[in-house]
Amino acid sequence: MLNNVLLPAMKEVGDKFGAGELILPFVLQSAETMKKAVAQLETYLEKAEGSTKGTVVLATVYGDVHDIGKNLVNTILTNNGYTVHDLGKQVPISRIIDKAVEVNATAIGLSALLVSTSKQMPLAVKELHHQGIAIPVMIGGAAINPAYAHRALFVEPDTSYEPGVFYAKDAFEGLSIMDRIVVSEERAALLETTLERARKTLNKPTRDSFLNAADPSDTKRSETRILDEVPTPPFWGVREMTDFTLDDIWPHMDMKTLFRLHWGGKGVKGEEWEALLQNEFYPRLKRMQESAKENGWLQPRVRYGYFPCNSENNDLIIYDPEDQDREIERMTYPRQPARERLCLADYFLPVGSGKKDVVQLQVVTMGSVATEQTDRLQAAGDYSESYFTHGLSVSAAEGLAELVHQRSREMLGIGEDAGKRYSWGYPSCPDLEHHVIVNRLLDMESIGVEVTQGYQFNPEQTTAAIVIHHPDAKYFALLRTGGTPDAIQEPVAAADD
Ligand code: B12
């Protein structure tokens, strides 16, 4: 029953997903059914009877709290015949390796959200190599791509990690990699093609080489206008914004991103899309918004502030709101090496102007309850409900960031489209390390947000931003030439979080 009916059925579900005939939430509902059916069968099955295709130790890396991706991989592998040991999030490399050795893992699976935390992956491969442990490693996550895995494969410039390092763009690619790893001829072929491609990648420029394309000694200001007047903030310093409800957030949510990206409706067209909206997404959204209000699993909080500031070369100098000539923080931004040679600092009045400018900083979160709700549903096998819940909580966080930005424009008395909001980790301000400075300025702990070792925010449905009032502000990338380096450079989302 398992091998001739259920597993082939799940394979068919995977194929339909791959062909764009079935969206992720419905794949997850199939996995829920599979889980219940297998639970029935297991009462008759002796575990030893080879009822597993292989063992995978799965983890979200140290410093990273993003687990929806990992959970999807766990769900797809578990319900396609693999035994998964899911170690959770923020997992140190030593614990992952110890578990993999203990359970004689067929493979290790690592997940991360950000470039900063993804750096744990090549470190883990080096440690495995160093300890002489030969277990294939699969990696995935929003901020990496195949080239990243190619680099992680080479533990020394001319030494590759023998069992292989494999990038998977989604859970089903992870499944097909596993299905090849467990068949020795297939595994050898996979390793060979991966090595071949990796050797080619080694000669390509890395992300860092692009970021470092921005020459820090190039500090000559761009042609960006120096404003005569700057807005007066409603107050100097930091406050918690409290005069809003979830009902105020919903209108600021980007429905297209929610339905297409966070709820997996990408690629559905025409009548089928209309039907999905009318029969599924709209009624579900209404139901979940009501449930969030009644059961309190979305707890939005905001810290924001206005600081006197000036630019100096590529630096944004932030002064003490109480003593406006006293410098308290300084953030250096990369300058485009070509084209308009833009740099975020240029949007502020230079020190020499003799006047202080104003910068707004904000951090918004949906709180840890959203994550607990998502984890509870995942643990109970309600995979699709967990996915929808994570999606709505993420979209609400983005909506809240937009609400705060809109309110700030009103308070500054500038047009509703004036200025721009930038989040660290995106091209025009790539340094996630700045989150530590922003935390000092905004005291994020006071609304339950911490910055992890990987410069990520915990709870995960949190975003921070620098808001620039300059009417000419625009989003820009540092890239000099085309071609994709080995990690995200161009913004995926239309605008910064
Ligand atoms: C949703 C989202 C958010 C949400 C939620 C984030 C969260 N923690 O869940 C919010 C709005 C809160 C957010 C915030 C931020 N974000 Co954001 N975010 C995204 C977005 C749009 C989608 C990520 C996502 O959830 N995808 C859906 C899940 C299911 O996919 P996934 O995790 O990638 O997993 C799948 C595959 O990758 C693969 N996979 C993943 N892991 C593994 C492991 C194995 C073994 C295998 C086989 C497969 C596999 O399979 C999974 C299932 O198919 C991405 C861009 C993008 N389109 O990917 C940017 C992105 C990740 N964010 C980015 C940034 C910068 C941020 C912020 C730092 C911005 C800021 N300064 O505030 C914050 C940080 C948040 C924090 N907690 O620290 C950047 C990261 C770039 C970088 N420099 O590292 C990205 C890449 C956008 C960009 N273009 O630059 N973000």
Coordinates of C-alpha atoms and ligand atoms in Angstrom, one line a residue:
M1 CA 0.0 0.0 0.0
L2 CA 2.8 2.4 1.0
N3 CA 5.1 1.6 -2.0
N4 CA 2.5 1.0 -4.7
V5 CA -0.3 3.4 -3.8
L6 CA 0.6 6.2 -1.4
L7 CA 4.2 7.0 -2.4
P8 CA 3.3 7.0 -6.1
A9 CA 0.3 9.3 -5.3
M10 CA 2.6 11.7 -3.5
K11 CA 5.1 11.5 -6.4
E12 CA 2.2 12.4 -8.8
V13 CA 1.3 15.4 -6.5
G14 CA 5.0 16.5 -6.7
D15 CA 4.9 16.2 -10.5
K16 CA 1.7 18.3 -10.7
F17 CA 3.4 20.9 -8.5
G18 CA 6.4 20.9 -10.7
A19 CA 4.2 21.3 -13.8
G20 CA 2.4 24.2 -12.1
E21 CA -0.9 22.3 -12.0
L22 CA -1.1 22.2 -8.2
I23 CA -0.2 25.1 -5.9
L24 CA 1.8 24.5 -2.7
P25 CA -1.0 24.8 -0.2
F26 CA -2.8 21.9 -1.9
V27 CA 0.4 19.9 -2.0
L28 CA 0.6 20.4 1.7
Q29 CA -3.0 19.2 2.1
S30 CA -2.0 16.1 0.2
A31 CA 0.9 15.7 2.6
E32 CA -1.5 16.0 5.6
T33 CA -3.5 13.1 4.1
M34 CA -0.3 11.1 3.5
K35 CA 0.8 11.7 7.1
K36 CA -2.6 10.4 8.4
A37 CA -2.6 7.4 6.1
V38 CA 1.0 6.4 7.0
A39 CA 0.2 6.8 10.7
Q40 CA -2.5 4.1 10.1
L41 CA -0.2 1.8 8.2
E42 CA 2.6 2.1 10.7
T43 CA 0.5 0.3 13.3
Y44 CA 0.9 -2.8 11.0
L45 CA 4.4 -2.1 9.7
E46 CA 7.7 -3.1 11.5
K47 CA 10.0 0.0 11.2
A48 CA 12.9 -2.3 10.4
E49 CA 11.2 -3.5 7.2
G50 CA 13.1 -0.8 5.1
S51 CA 10.1 1.5 5.2
T52 CA 12.5 4.4 4.9
K53 CA 14.3 5.5 1.7
G54 CA 17.0 7.3 3.8
T55 CA 17.7 9.5 6.8
V56 CA 18.1 13.3 6.6
V57 CA 19.2 15.6 9.4
L58 CA 17.6 19.0 8.8
A59 CA 18.2 22.3 10.5
T60 CA 18.0 26.1 10.1
V61 CA 21.5 27.4 10.7
Y62 CA 22.8 29.2 13.8
G63 CA 21.7 32.8 14.1
D64 CA 18.7 32.2 11.8
V65 CA 15.0 31.9 13.0
H66 CA 13.4 31.4 9.5
D67 CA 11.9 27.9 9.4
I68 CA 9.0 27.9 7.0
G69 CA 11.4 26.8 4.2
K70 CA 12.9 24.0 6.3
N71 CA 9.4 22.9 7.5
L72 CA 8.3 22.6 3.8
V73 CA 11.4 20.5 3.1
N74 CA 10.6 18.3 6.1
T75 CA 7.0 17.8 5.1
I76 CA 7.9 16.9 1.5
L77 CA 10.7 14.5 2.4
T78 CA 8.9 12.8 5.3
N79 CA 5.8 12.2 3.1
N80 CA 7.8 10.8 0.3
G81 CA 9.4 8.0 2.3
Y82 CA 12.4 9.7 4.1
T83 CA 13.1 9.8 7.8
V84 CA 13.8 13.3 8.8
H85 CA 15.4 14.4 12.1
D86 CA 14.4 18.1 12.3
L87 CA 16.7 20.0 14.7
G88 CA 14.8 23.2 14.5
K89 CA 16.3 26.7 14.1
Q90 CA 19.4 28.5 15.3
V91 CA 21.2 25.2 15.4
P92 CA 25.0 25.2 15.9
I93 CA 27.2 23.2 13.5
S94 CA 28.5 20.9 16.2
R95 CA 24.9 19.7 17.1
I96 CA 24.1 19.1 13.4
I97 CA 27.2 17.0 12.9
D98 CA 26.8 15.1 16.1
K99 CA 23.2 14.1 15.2
A100 CA 24.2 13.2 11.6
V101 CA 26.8 10.8 13.0
E102 CA 24.5 9.4 15.7
V103 CA 21.7 8.5 13.2
N104 CA 24.2 7.6 10.4
A105 CA 22.5 10.2 8.2
T106 CA 22.2 9.7 4.4
A107 CA 22.4 13.5 4.0
I108 CA 22.4 16.8 6.0
G109 CA 20.0 19.6 5.0
L110 CA 20.7 23.2 5.9
S111 CA 18.4 26.2 5.5
A112 CA 18.8 30.0 6.0
L113 CA 17.0 33.2 5.1
L114 CA 19.8 35.8 4.9
V115 CA 23.3 36.0 3.3
S116 CA 24.8 36.7 6.8
T117 CA 23.4 33.5 8.3
S118 CA 24.0 31.4 5.1
K119 CA 27.7 31.7 5.9
Q120 CA 27.2 28.9 8.4
M121 CA 26.8 26.5 5.4
P122 CA 30.3 26.6 4.0
L123 CA 31.6 26.5 7.6
A124 CA 29.6 23.3 8.2
V125 CA 31.1 21.7 5.1
K126 CA 34.6 22.7 6.1
E127 CA 34.0 21.2 9.6
L128 CA 32.7 17.9 8.2
H129 CA 35.7 17.7 5.9
H130 CA 38.0 18.6 8.8
Q131 CA 36.5 15.8 10.9
G132 CA 36.8 13.4 8.0
I133 CA 33.0 12.8 8.0
A134 CA 31.6 12.1 4.5
I135 CA 27.9 12.9 4.5
P136 CA 26.3 14.8 1.5
V137 CA 25.0 18.3 2.3
M138 CA 22.0 19.9 0.7
I139 CA 21.5 23.6 1.1
G140 CA 18.7 26.0 0.3
G141 CA 17.3 29.4 1.2
A142 CA 16.1 32.7 -0.2
A143 CA 19.5 34.5 -0.2
I144 CA 21.6 31.8 -1.9
N145 CA 21.8 30.0 -5.3
P146 CA 23.7 27.2 -7.1
A147 CA 26.9 29.2 -7.3
Y148 CA 26.9 29.5 -3.5
A149 CA 26.8 25.7 -3.2
H150 CA 29.6 25.4 -5.8
R151 CA 31.8 27.6 -3.6
A152 CA 30.9 25.8 -0.4
L153 CA 31.9 22.5 -2.2
F154 CA 35.5 23.6 -2.4
V155 CA 36.8 23.4 1.2
E156 CA 40.3 24.3 -0.1
P157 CA 40.9 26.1 -3.4
D158 CA 41.6 22.8 -5.2
T159 CA 40.0 20.4 -2.7
S160 CA 36.3 19.6 -3.0
Y161 CA 34.2 18.0 -0.2
E162 CA 34.0 14.4 -1.6
P163 CA 30.4 13.5 -0.7
G164 CA 29.1 16.7 -2.4
V165 CA 27.2 19.9 -1.6
F166 CA 24.0 20.4 -3.5
Y167 CA 21.8 23.5 -3.8
A168 CA 18.0 23.0 -4.0
K169 CA 15.7 25.9 -5.1
D170 CA 12.7 24.3 -3.5
A171 CA 11.6 21.3 -1.4
F172 CA 10.8 19.2 -4.5
E173 CA 14.3 19.8 -5.9
G174 CA 15.5 18.6 -2.5
L175 CA 13.4 15.5 -2.9
S176 CA 14.8 14.7 -6.4
I177 CA 18.4 15.3 -5.1
M178 CA 17.7 12.8 -2.2
D179 CA 16.2 10.3 -4.7
R180 CA 19.5 10.5 -6.6
I181 CA 21.8 10.4 -3.6
V182 CA 20.2 7.1 -2.4
V183 CA 21.0 5.4 -5.7
S184 CA 24.8 4.9 -6.0
E185 CA 25.1 5.3 -9.8
E186 CA 22.8 8.3 -9.8
R187 CA 24.8 9.8 -6.9
A188 CA 28.1 9.4 -8.8
A189 CA 26.5 11.1 -11.9
L190 CA 25.1 13.9 -9.7
L191 CA 28.4 14.5 -8.0
E192 CA 30.2 14.6 -11.4
T193 CA 27.9 17.2 -13.0
T194 CA 28.0 19.3 -9.8
L195 CA 31.8 19.2 -9.7
E196 CA 32.0 20.2 -13.3
R197 CA 29.6 23.1 -12.9
A198 CA 31.4 24.2 -9.6
R199 CA 34.8 24.4 -11.3
K200 CA 33.2 26.8 -13.9
T201 CA 31.7 28.9 -11.1
L202 CA 35.1 29.3 -9.3
N203 CA 36.3 31.7 -12.0
K204 CA 33.2 33.9 -11.8
P205 CA 33.0 37.0 -9.6
T206 CA 31.5 36.5 -6.1
R207 CA 28.7 38.6 -4.4
D208 CA 31.3 40.1 -2.2
S209 CA 33.4 41.0 -5.2
F210 CA 30.4 42.9 -6.5
L211 CA 29.7 44.5 -3.1
N212 CA 33.4 45.4 -2.9
A213 CA 33.1 46.9 -6.4
A214 CA 31.9 49.8 -4.3
D215 CA 35.3 51.4 -3.6
P216 CA 35.1 52.8 0.0
S217 CA 37.7 55.4 -0.9
D218 CA 35.4 56.8 -3.6
T219 CA 33.6 59.3 -1.4
K220 CA 33.0 62.1 -4.0
R221 CA 29.3 63.2 -3.6
S222 CA 26.9 62.3 -6.5
E223 CA 24.8 65.0 -8.3
T224 CA 21.9 64.3 -5.8
R225 CA 20.2 67.7 -5.0
I226 CA 21.1 69.4 -1.7
L227 CA 17.7 70.5 -0.3
D228 CA 17.2 74.1 0.9
E229 CA 14.5 73.0 3.4
V230 CA 14.1 69.8 5.3
P231 CA 10.9 68.7 7.2
T232 CA 10.5 69.2 10.9
P233 CA 9.7 66.0 12.7
P234 CA 6.7 65.7 15.1
F235 CA 9.3 64.9 17.9
W236 CA 13.0 64.1 18.3
G237 CA 13.9 60.8 19.8
V238 CA 12.2 57.4 19.9
R239 CA 8.7 56.3 20.7
E240 CA 6.5 53.2 20.5
M241 CA 3.6 53.7 18.1
T242 CA 0.4 52.4 19.7
D243 CA -2.6 54.1 18.1
F244 CA -3.4 51.5 15.5
T245 CA -5.2 48.1 15.3
L246 CA -5.0 45.1 12.9
D247 CA -7.8 46.6 11.0
D248 CA -5.5 49.6 10.2
I249 CA -2.9 47.2 8.9
W250 CA -4.9 45.1 6.5
P251 CA -5.4 48.0 3.9
H252 CA -1.6 48.4 3.7
M253 CA -0.9 44.7 2.9
D254 CA 0.2 43.9 -0.6
M255 CA -2.5 41.4 -1.6
K256 CA -0.6 40.4 -4.8
T257 CA 2.5 39.4 -2.8
L258 CA 0.4 37.6 -0.2
F259 CA -1.6 35.5 -2.7
R260 CA 1.1 35.0 -5.3
L261 CA 4.2 34.6 -3.1
H262 CA 3.3 33.9 0.5
W263 CA 0.3 31.7 -0.2
G264 CA 1.9 30.1 -3.2
G265 CA -0.6 31.2 -5.9
K266 CA 2.3 32.0 -8.3
G267 CA 1.7 30.9 -11.9
V268 CA -2.1 30.3 -11.6
K269 CA -3.9 32.1 -14.5
G270 CA -7.3 33.2 -15.9
E271 CA -10.5 31.5 -14.7
E272 CA -8.5 29.1 -12.4
W273 CA -7.0 32.2 -10.7
E274 CA -10.4 33.9 -10.4
A275 CA -11.8 30.7 -8.9
L276 CA -8.9 30.3 -6.5
L277 CA -9.5 33.9 -5.3
Q278 CA -13.3 33.6 -4.9
N279 CA -13.4 30.0 -3.5
E280 CA -10.2 29.9 -1.4
F281 CA -8.1 33.0 -0.8
Y282 CA -10.7 35.7 -0.2
P283 CA -12.9 33.7 2.2
R284 CA -9.8 32.3 3.9
L285 CA -8.3 35.8 4.3
K286 CA -11.5 37.0 6.0
R287 CA -11.6 34.0 8.2
M288 CA -8.0 34.3 9.3
Q289 CA -8.1 38.0 9.9
E290 CA -11.1 37.4 12.2
S291 CA -9.2 34.6 13.9
A292 CA -6.1 36.7 14.4
K293 CA -8.1 39.4 16.1
E294 CA -10.1 37.0 18.3
N295 CA -7.2 34.7 19.2
G296 CA -4.5 37.2 19.3
W297 CA -1.9 35.4 17.2
L298 CA -0.8 38.6 15.6
Q299 CA 0.5 41.1 18.1
P300 CA 1.9 44.1 16.1
R301 CA 4.3 46.5 17.8
V302 CA 6.3 49.4 16.5
R303 CA 9.3 51.4 17.6
Y304 CA 10.3 54.4 15.5
G305 CA 12.2 57.6 15.9
Y306 CA 13.5 60.8 14.4
F307 CA 17.2 61.7 14.7
P308 CA 19.1 64.8 13.7
C309 CA 21.7 63.8 11.1
N310 CA 24.2 64.9 8.4
S311 CA 26.1 63.2 5.7
E312 CA 29.9 63.2 5.5
N313 CA 31.4 61.4 2.4
N314 CA 29.6 58.0 2.4
D315 CA 28.6 58.2 6.1
L316 CA 25.4 59.1 7.7
I317 CA 26.2 60.7 11.0
I318 CA 23.4 60.4 13.6
Y319 CA 23.3 63.0 16.5
D320 CA 21.8 62.8 19.9
P321 CA 18.2 64.1 19.8
E322 CA 18.8 65.7 23.2
D323 CA 22.2 67.3 22.3
Q324 CA 22.1 67.7 18.5
D325 CA 25.8 68.4 18.0
R326 CA 26.9 65.2 19.8
E327 CA 27.5 62.3 17.3
I328 CA 26.1 59.0 18.7
E329 CA 26.2 56.7 15.7
R330 CA 27.6 56.6 12.2
M331 CA 26.6 54.3 9.3
T332 CA 28.7 53.9 6.2
Y333 CA 26.8 53.2 2.9
P334 CA 28.3 51.8 -0.3
R335 CA 28.6 54.1 -3.3
Q336 CA 27.6 52.9 -6.8
P337 CA 31.0 52.5 -8.7
A338 CA 29.4 53.7 -11.9
R339 CA 26.3 55.3 -13.5
E340 CA 25.0 58.0 -11.1
R341 CA 27.4 56.9 -8.3
L342 CA 24.5 57.1 -5.8
C343 CA 25.0 56.5 -2.1
L344 CA 22.2 56.7 0.5
A345 CA 24.2 59.2 2.5
D346 CA 23.9 61.7 -0.3
Y347 CA 20.2 62.1 0.3
F348 CA 20.9 64.0 3.6
L349 CA 22.3 67.5 4.1
P350 CA 26.1 67.4 4.3
V351 CA 27.9 68.4 7.5
G352 CA 29.1 71.6 5.7
S353 CA 25.6 72.8 5.1
G354 CA 25.5 74.1 8.7
K355 CA 22.0 72.7 9.1
K356 CA 20.8 69.4 10.6
D357 CA 18.7 67.1 8.5
V358 CA 16.2 64.5 9.9
V359 CA 16.3 60.7 9.4
Q360 CA 13.5 58.3 10.5
L361 CA 14.2 54.8 11.7
Q362 CA 11.6 52.1 12.4
V363 CA 11.3 48.5 13.4
V364 CA 8.0 46.6 13.2
T365 CA 7.1 43.1 14.4
M366 CA 4.1 40.8 14.5
G367 CA 5.4 39.3 17.7
S368 CA 6.5 35.8 18.7
V369 CA 2.9 34.4 19.0
A370 CA 2.7 34.3 15.2
T371 CA 5.7 32.0 15.1
E372 CA 4.3 29.8 18.0
Q373 CA 1.0 29.5 16.1
T374 CA 2.8 28.5 12.9
D375 CA 5.0 26.0 14.8
R376 CA 2.0 24.5 16.7
L377 CA 0.1 23.9 13.5
Q378 CA 3.2 22.4 11.8
A379 CA 3.9 20.0 14.7
A380 CA 0.2 18.9 14.6
G381 CA 0.6 18.0 10.9
D382 CA -1.7 20.9 9.8
Y383 CA 0.9 21.8 7.2
S384 CA -1.3 23.9 4.9
E385 CA -2.8 25.9 7.9
S386 CA 0.7 26.5 9.2
Y387 CA 1.8 27.7 5.7
F388 CA -1.2 30.1 5.4
T389 CA -0.6 31.4 8.9
H390 CA 3.0 32.1 8.2
G391 CA 2.1 33.8 5.0
L392 CA -0.5 36.1 6.6
S393 CA 1.9 37.0 9.5
V394 CA 4.6 37.9 7.0
S395 CA 2.3 40.0 4.9
A396 CA 1.0 41.7 8.0
A397 CA 4.5 42.6 9.0
E398 CA 5.2 44.2 5.6
G399 CA 1.8 46.0 5.8
L400 CA 2.7 47.4 9.2
A401 CA 6.0 48.7 7.9
E402 CA 4.0 50.5 5.1
L403 CA 1.5 51.9 7.6
V404 CA 4.2 53.4 9.8
H405 CA 5.9 54.8 6.7
Q406 CA 2.6 56.4 5.6
R407 CA 1.9 57.8 9.0
S408 CA 5.5 59.3 9.2
R409 CA 5.0 61.0 5.8
E410 CA 1.9 62.6 7.2
M411 CA 3.7 63.7 10.4
L412 CA 6.6 65.1 8.4
G413 CA 4.1 66.9 6.2
I414 CA 5.6 65.5 3.0
G415 CA 3.7 64.1 0.0
E416 CA 2.2 60.5 0.4
D417 CA 4.7 59.2 -2.2
A418 CA 7.7 61.4 -1.1
G419 CA 10.9 59.7 -0.1
K420 CA 11.7 56.0 0.2
R421 CA 12.0 53.3 2.8
Y422 CA 15.1 51.1 2.7
S423 CA 15.8 47.9 4.6
W424 CA 19.3 46.6 5.4
G425 CA 20.2 43.6 3.4
Y426 CA 18.9 45.1 0.2
P427 CA 21.3 46.4 -2.5
S428 CA 21.4 50.1 -1.6
C429 CA 22.1 49.2 2.0
P430 CA 23.5 45.7 2.1
D431 CA 25.1 45.7 5.6
L432 CA 22.9 43.6 7.9
E433 CA 25.4 44.4 10.6
H434 CA 23.8 47.9 10.9
H435 CA 20.9 46.1 12.7
V436 CA 23.1 46.3 15.8
I437 CA 23.3 50.1 15.5
V438 CA 19.6 50.4 14.8
N439 CA 18.9 48.3 17.9
R440 CA 21.0 50.7 20.0
L441 CA 19.1 53.7 18.7
L442 CA 15.6 52.2 18.8
D443 CA 15.9 49.8 21.8
M444 CA 14.1 46.9 20.0
E445 CA 14.1 44.7 23.1
S446 CA 11.4 47.0 24.5
I447 CA 9.0 45.6 22.0
G448 CA 10.3 42.0 22.3
V449 CA 12.7 42.0 19.3
E450 CA 16.2 40.7 19.5
V451 CA 19.1 40.8 17.0
T452 CA 20.6 37.3 16.6
Q453 CA 24.3 36.5 16.1
G454 CA 23.5 36.4 12.4
Y455 CA 22.1 40.0 12.5
Q456 CA 18.6 38.5 12.0
F457 CA 15.6 39.6 14.0
N458 CA 13.8 37.3 16.4
P459 CA 10.7 37.0 16.1
E460 CA 11.1 36.4 12.4
Q461 CA 8.1 38.5 11.3
T462 CA 10.1 41.6 11.9
T463 CA 11.5 44.3 9.6
A464 CA 13.5 47.4 10.2
A465 CA 14.0 50.3 7.9
I466 CA 15.6 53.7 7.4
V467 CA 13.2 56.2 5.9
I468 CA 14.5 59.0 3.7
H469 CA 12.3 62.1 3.0
H470 CA 14.4 63.4 0.1
P471 CA 11.9 63.6 -2.9
D472 CA 14.6 62.3 -5.3
A473 CA 15.4 59.2 -3.3
K474 CA 15.2 56.0 -5.4
Y475 CA 16.1 52.3 -5.2
F476 CA 19.4 51.5 -6.8
A477 CA 21.8 48.5 -7.0
L478 CA 25.6 48.6 -6.8
L479 CA 26.1 46.3 -9.8
R480 CA 28.5 47.6 -12.4
T481 CA 27.8 44.9 -15.0
G482 CA 25.1 42.2 -15.7
G483 CA 25.3 38.5 -14.6
T484 CA 24.3 37.1 -11.1
P485 CA 27.0 36.7 -8.4
D486 CA 26.7 33.8 -6.0
A487 CA 23.9 35.3 -3.8
I488 CA 21.0 37.7 -4.1
Q489 CA 21.9 41.2 -5.4
E490 CA 18.8 42.5 -7.2
P491 CA 15.8 43.0 -4.9
V492 CA 13.1 40.3 -5.3
A493 CA 10.3 42.3 -3.7
A494 CA 9.2 45.3 -5.8
A495 CA 10.1 47.7 -2.9
D496 CA 12.2 47.3 0.2
D497 CA 10.4 45.7 3.1
Ligands
B12_1 C1 8.9 36.8 3.1 C2 10.2 37.6 3.3 C3 10.4 38.3 4.5 C4 9.3 38.3 5.6 C5 9.4 37.1 6.4 C6 10.8 36.6 6.7 C7 10.8 35.3 7.4 N1 11.6 35.2 8.3 O1 10.0 34.5 7.1 C8 9.6 39.6 6.3 C9 8.8 40.7 5.7 C10 9.4 39.6 7.8 C11 11.1 39.8 5.9 C12 12.0 40.5 6.7 C13 13.3 40.7 6.3 N2 13.9 40.4 5.1 CO1 13.0 39.4 3.8 N3 12.3 38.2 2.4 C14 11.2 37.6 2.3 C15 11.0 36.9 0.9 C16 10.2 37.9 0.0 C17 10.5 35.5 0.9 C18 11.2 34.5 1.9 C19 10.2 33.4 2.1 O2 9.7 33.3 3.2 N4 10.1 32.5 1.1 C20 9.1 31.4 1.2 C21 9.8 30.2 1.8 C22 8.9 29.0 1.8 O3 10.9 29.9 0.9 P1 12.4 29.6 1.5 O4 12.6 30.0 2.8 O5 13.3 30.2 0.5 O6 12.5 28.0 1.3 C23 12.3 27.3 0.1 C24 13.5 27.2 -0.8 O7 14.5 28.2 -0.6 C25 14.0 25.8 -0.4 N5 14.9 25.6 0.8 C26 15.1 26.5 1.8 N6 15.9 25.9 2.7 C27 16.2 24.7 2.3 C28 16.9 23.6 2.8 C29 17.1 22.4 2.1 C30 17.9 21.3 2.7 C31 16.4 22.3 0.9 C32 16.5 21.0 0.1 C33 15.6 23.3 0.3 C34 15.5 24.5 1.0 O8 12.9 25.1 -0.2 C35 11.9 25.9 0.5 C36 10.5 25.5 0.2 O9 10.3 25.5 -1.2 C37 12.6 37.0 0.4 C38 12.8 37.1 -1.1 C39 12.4 35.7 -1.8 N7 11.5 35.8 -2.7 O10 12.9 34.7 -1.4 C40 13.1 38.2 1.2 C41 14.6 38.2 1.7 C42 14.9 36.9 2.2 N8 14.6 39.2 2.8 C43 15.6 39.9 2.8 C44 15.9 40.8 3.8 C45 17.2 41.7 3.7 C46 15.1 41.0 5.0 C47 15.4 41.8 6.2 C48 16.8 41.7 6.7 C49 15.0 43.3 5.9 C50 15.2 44.2 7.1 N9 16.4 44.8 7.2 O11 14.3 44.3 7.9 C51 14.3 41.3 7.2 C52 14.9 40.2 8.2 C53 13.8 39.5 8.9 C54 14.4 38.9 10.2 N10 13.5 38.2 10.9 O12 15.5 39.0 10.5 C55 16.6 39.6 1.7 C56 17.8 38.8 2.1 C57 19.1 39.2 1.4 C58 20.3 39.3 2.3 N11 21.0 40.3 2.3 O13 20.5 38.3 3.0 C59 15.7 38.8 0.7 C60 16.4 37.7 -0.1 C61 15.1 39.8 -0.3 C62 16.1 40.4 -1.3 N12 15.8 40.4 -2.4 O14 17.1 40.9 -1.0 N13 11.4 39.1 4.8

